[in-house]
mmCIF file of C-alpha atoms in Angstrom:
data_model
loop_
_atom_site.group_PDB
_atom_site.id
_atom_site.type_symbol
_atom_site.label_atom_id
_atom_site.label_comp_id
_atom_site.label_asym_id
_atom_site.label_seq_id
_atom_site.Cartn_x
_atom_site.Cartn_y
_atom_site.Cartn_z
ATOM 1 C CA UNK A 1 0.000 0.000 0.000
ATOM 2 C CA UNK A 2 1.754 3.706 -1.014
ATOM 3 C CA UNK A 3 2.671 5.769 1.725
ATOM 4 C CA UNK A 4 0.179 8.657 2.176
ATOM 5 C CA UNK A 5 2.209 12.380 1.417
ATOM 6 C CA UNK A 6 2.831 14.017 5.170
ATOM 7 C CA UNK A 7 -0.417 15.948 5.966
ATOM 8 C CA UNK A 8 -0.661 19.560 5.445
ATOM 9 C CA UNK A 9 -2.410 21.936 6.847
ATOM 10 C CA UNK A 10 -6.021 21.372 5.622
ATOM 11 C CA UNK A 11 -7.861 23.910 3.583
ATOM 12 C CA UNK A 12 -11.472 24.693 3.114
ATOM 13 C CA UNK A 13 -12.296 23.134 0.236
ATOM 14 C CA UNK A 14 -14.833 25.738 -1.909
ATOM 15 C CA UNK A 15 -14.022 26.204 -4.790
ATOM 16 C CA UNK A 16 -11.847 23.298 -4.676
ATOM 17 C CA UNK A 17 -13.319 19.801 -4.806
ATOM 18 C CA UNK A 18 -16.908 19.252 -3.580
ATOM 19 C CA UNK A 19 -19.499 16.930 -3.518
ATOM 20 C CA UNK A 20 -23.341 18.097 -4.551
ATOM 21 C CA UNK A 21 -24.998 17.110 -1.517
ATOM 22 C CA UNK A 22 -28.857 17.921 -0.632
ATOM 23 C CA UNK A 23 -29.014 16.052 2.738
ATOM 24 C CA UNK A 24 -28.102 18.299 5.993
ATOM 25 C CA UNK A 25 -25.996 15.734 6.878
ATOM 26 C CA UNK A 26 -23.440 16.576 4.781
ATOM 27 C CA UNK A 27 -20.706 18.805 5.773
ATOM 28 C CA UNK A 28 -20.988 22.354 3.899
ATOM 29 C CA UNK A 29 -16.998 22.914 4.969
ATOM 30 C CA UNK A 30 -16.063 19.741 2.757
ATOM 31 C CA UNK A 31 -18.264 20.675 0.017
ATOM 32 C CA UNK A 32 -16.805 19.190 -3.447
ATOM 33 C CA UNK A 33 -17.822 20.258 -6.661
ATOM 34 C CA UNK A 34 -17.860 16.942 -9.291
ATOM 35 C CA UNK A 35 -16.414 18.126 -12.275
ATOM 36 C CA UNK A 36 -16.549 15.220 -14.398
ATOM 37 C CA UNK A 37 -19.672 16.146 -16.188
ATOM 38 C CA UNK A 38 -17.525 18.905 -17.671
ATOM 39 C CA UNK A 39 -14.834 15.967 -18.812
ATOM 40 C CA UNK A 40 -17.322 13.438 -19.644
ATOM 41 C CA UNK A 41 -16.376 12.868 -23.399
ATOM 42 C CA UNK A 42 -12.780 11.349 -22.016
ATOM 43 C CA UNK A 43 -13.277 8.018 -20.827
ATOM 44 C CA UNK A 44 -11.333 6.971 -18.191
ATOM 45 C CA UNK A 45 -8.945 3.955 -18.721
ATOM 46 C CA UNK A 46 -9.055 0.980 -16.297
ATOM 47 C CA UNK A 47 -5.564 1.697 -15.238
ATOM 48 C CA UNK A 48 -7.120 5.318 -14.162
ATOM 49 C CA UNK A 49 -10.217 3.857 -12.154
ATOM 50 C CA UNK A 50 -7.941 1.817 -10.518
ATOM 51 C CA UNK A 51 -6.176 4.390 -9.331
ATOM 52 C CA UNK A 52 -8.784 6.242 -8.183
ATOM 53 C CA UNK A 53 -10.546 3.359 -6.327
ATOM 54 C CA UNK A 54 -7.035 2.946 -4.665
ATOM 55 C CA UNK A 55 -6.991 6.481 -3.690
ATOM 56 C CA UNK A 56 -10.516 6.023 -1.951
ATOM 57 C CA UNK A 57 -8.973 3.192 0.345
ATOM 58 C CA UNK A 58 -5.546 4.749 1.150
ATOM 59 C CA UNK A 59 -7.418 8.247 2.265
ATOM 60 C CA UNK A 60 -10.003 6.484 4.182
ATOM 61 C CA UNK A 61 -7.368 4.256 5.902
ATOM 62 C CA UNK A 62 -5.397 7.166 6.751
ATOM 63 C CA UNK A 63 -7.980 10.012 7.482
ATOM 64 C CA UNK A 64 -9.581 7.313 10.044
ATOM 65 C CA UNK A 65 -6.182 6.393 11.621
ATOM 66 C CA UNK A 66 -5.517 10.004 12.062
ATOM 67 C CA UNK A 67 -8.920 10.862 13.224
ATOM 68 C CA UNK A 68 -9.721 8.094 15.591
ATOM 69 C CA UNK A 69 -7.459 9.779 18.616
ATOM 70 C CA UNK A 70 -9.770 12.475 19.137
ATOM 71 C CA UNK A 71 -12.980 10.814 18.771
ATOM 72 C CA UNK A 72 -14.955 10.440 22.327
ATOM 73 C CA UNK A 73 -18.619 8.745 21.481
ATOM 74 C CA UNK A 74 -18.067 4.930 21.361
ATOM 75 C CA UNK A 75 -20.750 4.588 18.703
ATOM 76 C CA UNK A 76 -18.367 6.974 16.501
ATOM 77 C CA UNK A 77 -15.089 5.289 17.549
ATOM 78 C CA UNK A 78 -16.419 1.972 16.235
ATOM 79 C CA UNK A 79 -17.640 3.430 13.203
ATOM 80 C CA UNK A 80 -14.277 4.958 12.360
ATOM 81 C CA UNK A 81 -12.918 1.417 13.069
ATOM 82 C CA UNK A 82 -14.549 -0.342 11.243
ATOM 83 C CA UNK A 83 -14.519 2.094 8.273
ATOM 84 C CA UNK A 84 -10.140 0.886 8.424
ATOM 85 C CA UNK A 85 -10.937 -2.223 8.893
ATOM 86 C CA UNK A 86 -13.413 -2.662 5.746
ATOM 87 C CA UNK A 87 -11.188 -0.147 3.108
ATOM 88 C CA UNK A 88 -8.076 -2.229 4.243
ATOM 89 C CA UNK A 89 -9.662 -5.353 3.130
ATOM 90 C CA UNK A 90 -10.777 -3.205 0.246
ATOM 91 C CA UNK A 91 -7.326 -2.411 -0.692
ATOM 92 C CA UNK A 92 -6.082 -6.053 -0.835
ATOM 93 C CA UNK A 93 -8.944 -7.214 -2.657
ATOM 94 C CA UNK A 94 -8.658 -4.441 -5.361
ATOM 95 C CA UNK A 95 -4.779 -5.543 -5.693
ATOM 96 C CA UNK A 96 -5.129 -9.046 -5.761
ATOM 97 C CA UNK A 97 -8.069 -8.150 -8.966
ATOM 98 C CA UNK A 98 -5.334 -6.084 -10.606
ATOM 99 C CA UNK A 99 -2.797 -8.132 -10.491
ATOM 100 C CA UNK A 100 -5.293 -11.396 -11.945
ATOM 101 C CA UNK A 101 -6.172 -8.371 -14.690
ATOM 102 C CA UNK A 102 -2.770 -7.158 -15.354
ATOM 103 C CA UNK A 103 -4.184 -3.671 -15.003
ATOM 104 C CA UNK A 104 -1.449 -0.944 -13.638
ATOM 105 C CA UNK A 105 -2.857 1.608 -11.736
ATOM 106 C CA UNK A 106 -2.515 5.382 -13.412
ATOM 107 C CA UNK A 107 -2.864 8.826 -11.628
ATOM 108 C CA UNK A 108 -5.559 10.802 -12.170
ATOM 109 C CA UNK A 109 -7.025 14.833 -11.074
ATOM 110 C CA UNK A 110 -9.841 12.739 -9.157
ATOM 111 C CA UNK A 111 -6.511 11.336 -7.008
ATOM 112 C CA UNK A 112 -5.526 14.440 -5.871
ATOM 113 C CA UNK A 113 -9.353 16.070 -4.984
ATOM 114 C CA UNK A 114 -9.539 12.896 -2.776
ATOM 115 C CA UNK A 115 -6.455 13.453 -1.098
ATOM 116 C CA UNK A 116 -7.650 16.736 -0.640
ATOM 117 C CA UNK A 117 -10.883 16.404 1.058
ATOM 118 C CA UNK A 118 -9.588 13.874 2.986
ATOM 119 C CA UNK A 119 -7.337 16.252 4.567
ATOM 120 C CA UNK A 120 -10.159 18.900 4.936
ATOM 121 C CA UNK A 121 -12.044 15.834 7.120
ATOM 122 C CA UNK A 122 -8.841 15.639 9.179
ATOM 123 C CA UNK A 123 -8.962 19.478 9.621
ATOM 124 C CA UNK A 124 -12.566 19.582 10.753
ATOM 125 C CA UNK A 125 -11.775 17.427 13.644
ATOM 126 C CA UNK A 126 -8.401 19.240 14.518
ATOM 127 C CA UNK A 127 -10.182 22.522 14.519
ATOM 128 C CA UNK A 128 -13.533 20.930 16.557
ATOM 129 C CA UNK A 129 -13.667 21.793 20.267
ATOM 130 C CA UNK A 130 -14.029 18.315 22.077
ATOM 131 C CA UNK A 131 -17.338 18.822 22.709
ATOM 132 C CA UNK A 132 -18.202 18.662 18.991
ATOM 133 C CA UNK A 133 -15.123 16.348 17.611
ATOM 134 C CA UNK A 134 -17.917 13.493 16.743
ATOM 135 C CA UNK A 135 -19.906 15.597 15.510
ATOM 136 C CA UNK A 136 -17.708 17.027 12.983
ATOM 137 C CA UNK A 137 -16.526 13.657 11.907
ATOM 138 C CA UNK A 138 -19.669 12.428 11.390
ATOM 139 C CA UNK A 139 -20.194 15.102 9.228
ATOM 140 C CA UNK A 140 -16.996 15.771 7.452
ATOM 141 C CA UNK A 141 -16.841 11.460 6.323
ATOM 142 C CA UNK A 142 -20.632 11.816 5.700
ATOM 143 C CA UNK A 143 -19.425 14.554 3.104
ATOM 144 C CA UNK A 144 -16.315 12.582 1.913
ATOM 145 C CA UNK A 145 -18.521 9.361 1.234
ATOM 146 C CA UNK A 146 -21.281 11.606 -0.778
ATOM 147 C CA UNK A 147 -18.578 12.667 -2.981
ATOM 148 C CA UNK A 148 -16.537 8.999 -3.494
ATOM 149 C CA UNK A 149 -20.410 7.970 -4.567
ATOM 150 C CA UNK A 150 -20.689 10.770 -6.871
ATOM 151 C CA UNK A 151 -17.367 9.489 -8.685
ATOM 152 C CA UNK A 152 -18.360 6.304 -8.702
ATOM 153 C CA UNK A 153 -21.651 6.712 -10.382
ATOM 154 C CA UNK A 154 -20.334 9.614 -12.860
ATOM 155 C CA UNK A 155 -17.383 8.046 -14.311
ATOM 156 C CA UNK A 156 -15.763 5.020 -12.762
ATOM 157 C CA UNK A 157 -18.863 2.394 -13.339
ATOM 158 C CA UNK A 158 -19.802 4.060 -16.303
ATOM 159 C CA UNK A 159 -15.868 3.661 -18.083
ATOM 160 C CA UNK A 160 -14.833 0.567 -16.532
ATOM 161 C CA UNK A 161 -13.895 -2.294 -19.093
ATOM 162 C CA UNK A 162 -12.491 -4.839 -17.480
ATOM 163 C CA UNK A 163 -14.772 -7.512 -15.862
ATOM 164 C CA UNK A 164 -13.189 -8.330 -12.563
ATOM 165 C CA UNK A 165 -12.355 -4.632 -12.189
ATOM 166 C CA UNK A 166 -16.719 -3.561 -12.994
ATOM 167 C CA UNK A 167 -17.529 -6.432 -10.233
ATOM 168 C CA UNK A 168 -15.402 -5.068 -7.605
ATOM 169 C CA UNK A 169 -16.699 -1.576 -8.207
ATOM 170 C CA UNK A 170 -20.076 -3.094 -7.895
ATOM 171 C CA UNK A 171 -19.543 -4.052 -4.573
ATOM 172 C CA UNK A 172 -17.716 -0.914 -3.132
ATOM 173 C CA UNK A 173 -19.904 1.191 -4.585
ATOM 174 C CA UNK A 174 -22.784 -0.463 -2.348
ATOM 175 C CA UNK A 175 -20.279 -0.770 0.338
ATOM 176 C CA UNK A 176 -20.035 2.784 0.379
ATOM 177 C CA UNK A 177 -23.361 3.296 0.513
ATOM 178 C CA UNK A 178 -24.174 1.274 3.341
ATOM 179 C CA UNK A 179 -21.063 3.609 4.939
ATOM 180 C CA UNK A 180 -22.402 6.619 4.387
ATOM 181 C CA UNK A 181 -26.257 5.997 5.441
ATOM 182 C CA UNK A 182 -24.209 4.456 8.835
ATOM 183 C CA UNK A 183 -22.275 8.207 9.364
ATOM 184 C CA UNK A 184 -25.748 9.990 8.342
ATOM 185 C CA UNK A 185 -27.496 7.621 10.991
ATOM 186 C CA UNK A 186 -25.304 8.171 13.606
ATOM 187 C CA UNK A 187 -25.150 11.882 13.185
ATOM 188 C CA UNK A 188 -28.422 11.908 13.774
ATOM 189 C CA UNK A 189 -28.296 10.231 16.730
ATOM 190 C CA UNK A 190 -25.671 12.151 18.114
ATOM 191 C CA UNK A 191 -27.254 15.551 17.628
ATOM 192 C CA UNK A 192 -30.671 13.859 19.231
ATOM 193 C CA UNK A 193 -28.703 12.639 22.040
ATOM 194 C CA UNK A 194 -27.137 16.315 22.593
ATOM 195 C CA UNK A 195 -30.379 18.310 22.274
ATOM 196 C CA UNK A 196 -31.759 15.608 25.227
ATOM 197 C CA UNK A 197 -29.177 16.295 26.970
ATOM 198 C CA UNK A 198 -30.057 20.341 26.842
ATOM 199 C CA UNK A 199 -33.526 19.761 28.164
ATOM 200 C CA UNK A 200 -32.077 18.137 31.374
ATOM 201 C CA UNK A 201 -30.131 21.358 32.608
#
């Protein structure tokens, strides 16, 4: 697995890379903008979505492992656990379908907004008084997981060739998903836990 760059410090990311996002579960200060509409007549080569899906693990991996430290509400530590835990196994799986396709993985613009916005999730909890560090996760991944969605449904299932390569974007894509309604769910439950707790003082 590559060796994520040294973090730096993280920027707001409007007018950067965002994610359309309608639910208020999403986090406006990790707002992407998807711009592959505006590239959509260059397909992407396997090599590229490979890449990419790559990308999605190593950030997630990282942003959790750096994140999980400050986290307080159990709930939300197991969450970020188990959001290593499953893009680890992720990460082997997608190798072990490369190498069986002979696909080498290319770089990509999409590779570098993830990286991005992955540090903007690490900033929000940095910046987040401990009161609100869950909170802000919740929201910032909820944010980050909208916009891996978005790419996957905009380019990477629509361009991928290769058979092994369309199945396991199949499943991640779902897996994803299934992540992101989990971050919305527990947000959620966090903020109905805190206004509760604001009717007993």
């Amino acid at each position: 697995m590559n060796k994520r760059p040294l973090r730096r410090p993280a920027v707001a990311l409007l007018g950067a890379v965002c994610v359309a996002c309608s639910s208020a579960a999403c986090a406006p200060e990790v707002s992407v903008r998807d711009r592959s509409g505006e590239r959509r007549g260059v397909e992407l080569r396997d090599g590229e979505i490979a890449r990419v899906l790559q990308t999605i693990h190593e950030e997630t991996i990282a942003q959790t492992r750096g994140v999980t430290p400050r986290l307080v509400h159990p709930d939300v530590q197991s969450f970020a656990d188990d959001l290593r835990i499953e893009h680890e196994d992720g990460w082997q799986e997608l190798a072990l379908v490369l190498e069986a396709a002979a696909i080498e993985p290319e770089d990509r613009e999409a590779v570098v907004e993830i990286r991005q916005a992955s540090l903007d999730v690490e900033g929000l909890v940095e910046d987040a008084s401990h009161g609100h560090v869950d909170e802000e996760y919740l929201q910032g991944q909820a944010a980050l997981l909208s916009y891996a969605a978005s790419v996957f449904d905009a380019r990477l299932l629509a361009d991928a060739k290769n058979a092994q390569l369309r199945a396991n974007l199949r499943v991640w894509r779902n897996r994803i998903q299934t992540e992101l309604e989990r971050a919305r769910t527990l947000r959620e439950a966090l903020l109905l836990e805190a206004r509760r707790a604001s009717f007993t003082w």
